[in-house]
Coordinates of C-alpha atoms in Angstrom, one line a residue:
X1 CA 115.9 39.1 84.4
X2 CA 117.0 35.8 85.8
X3 CA 120.5 35.4 87.2
X4 CA 122.9 32.6 86.2
X5 CA 122.7 31.1 89.8
X6 CA 118.9 30.9 89.8
X7 CA 117.4 29.7 86.5
X8 CA 113.8 30.8 86.1
X9 CA 111.2 28.1 85.8
X10 CA 108.7 28.4 82.9
X11 CA 105.3 29.7 83.8
X12 CA 102.7 26.9 84.1
X13 CA 99.7 28.4 82.3
X14 CA 97.5 25.5 83.2
X15 CA 97.4 26.6 86.8
X16 CA 94.6 29.1 87.6
X17 CA 94.2 31.0 90.9
X18 CA 91.5 32.8 92.7
X19 CA 91.7 34.9 95.9
X20 CA 88.4 36.1 97.3
X21 CA 88.4 39.8 98.2
X22 CA 84.8 40.2 99.4
X23 CA 81.1 39.9 98.6
X24 CA 78.8 42.8 98.1
X25 CA 75.3 43.1 99.6
X26 CA 73.9 42.8 96.1
X27 CA 75.4 39.3 95.7
X28 CA 78.4 40.2 93.6
X29 CA 81.7 38.5 94.5
X30 CA 85.0 40.5 94.3
X31 CA 88.1 38.4 93.6
X32 CA 91.5 38.3 92.0
X33 CA 92.1 35.9 89.1
X34 CA 95.6 34.8 88.0
X35 CA 97.0 32.4 85.4
X36 CA 100.4 30.8 86.1
X37 CA 101.6 33.0 88.9
X38 CA 99.3 34.2 91.7
X39 CA 101.3 37.5 92.1
X40 CA 100.2 38.7 88.6
X41 CA 96.4 39.0 88.7
X42 CA 93.4 41.0 87.5
X43 CA 90.5 42.2 89.7
X44 CA 87.1 40.7 88.8
X45 CA 83.5 40.9 89.9
X46 CA 80.8 38.3 89.1
X47 CA 77.5 37.3 90.5
X48 CA 77.6 34.3 92.9
X49 CA 76.3 31.8 90.4
X50 CA 78.6 33.1 87.6
X51 CA 81.5 33.1 90.1
X52 CA 80.9 29.4 90.9
X53 CA 80.7 28.5 87.2
X54 CA 83.9 30.5 86.4
X55 CA 85.8 28.7 89.2
X56 CA 84.6 25.3 88.0
X57 CA 85.3 26.0 84.3
X58 CA 88.8 27.2 85.1
X59 CA 89.5 24.6 87.8
X60 CA 91.0 27.2 90.0
X61 CA 93.1 26.8 93.1
X62 CA 91.8 29.0 95.9
X63 CA 94.4 31.2 97.5
X64 CA 94.2 32.2 101.2
X65 CA 93.2 35.8 102.1
X66 CA 96.1 38.3 101.9
X67 CA 97.1 40.0 105.1
X68 CA 96.0 43.7 104.8
X69 CA 99.0 45.0 106.7
X70 CA 101.5 43.4 104.4
X71 CA 100.2 45.2 101.4
X72 CA 99.0 48.4 103.0
X73 CA 102.5 49.7 103.9
X74 CA 103.7 49.5 100.3
X75 CA 103.4 52.3 97.7
X76 CA 102.0 49.5 95.5
X77 CA 99.5 48.4 98.1
X78 CA 96.3 49.8 96.5
X79 CA 93.7 48.2 94.4
X80 CA 91.7 49.6 91.5
X81 CA 88.5 49.2 93.6
X82 CA 90.1 51.6 96.2
X83 CA 90.9 54.3 93.6
X84 CA 87.9 56.5 94.5
X85 CA 88.9 56.5 98.2
X86 CA 92.7 56.9 98.1
X87 CA 94.6 60.1 97.5
X88 CA 97.7 59.3 95.4
X89 CA 101.1 61.0 95.8

């Protein structure tokens, strides 16, 4: 909920964001994709060629890599890809 002193700007759904997470030995690219706000994203995996086409079709803005320490210390600092390796509370 936005406060009266800081009005919230409408989300710009024309902006698309990609943050690379890694590339697998079999050529699949792991990345986060967001529309409007980089903080709200989905995890995706595509082959290299499909990834390049996806980025071109969506005219994405590439985001810098996220610092692992900044996310790791949070209870929310896990990813679906990590679910098989993390014991949750």
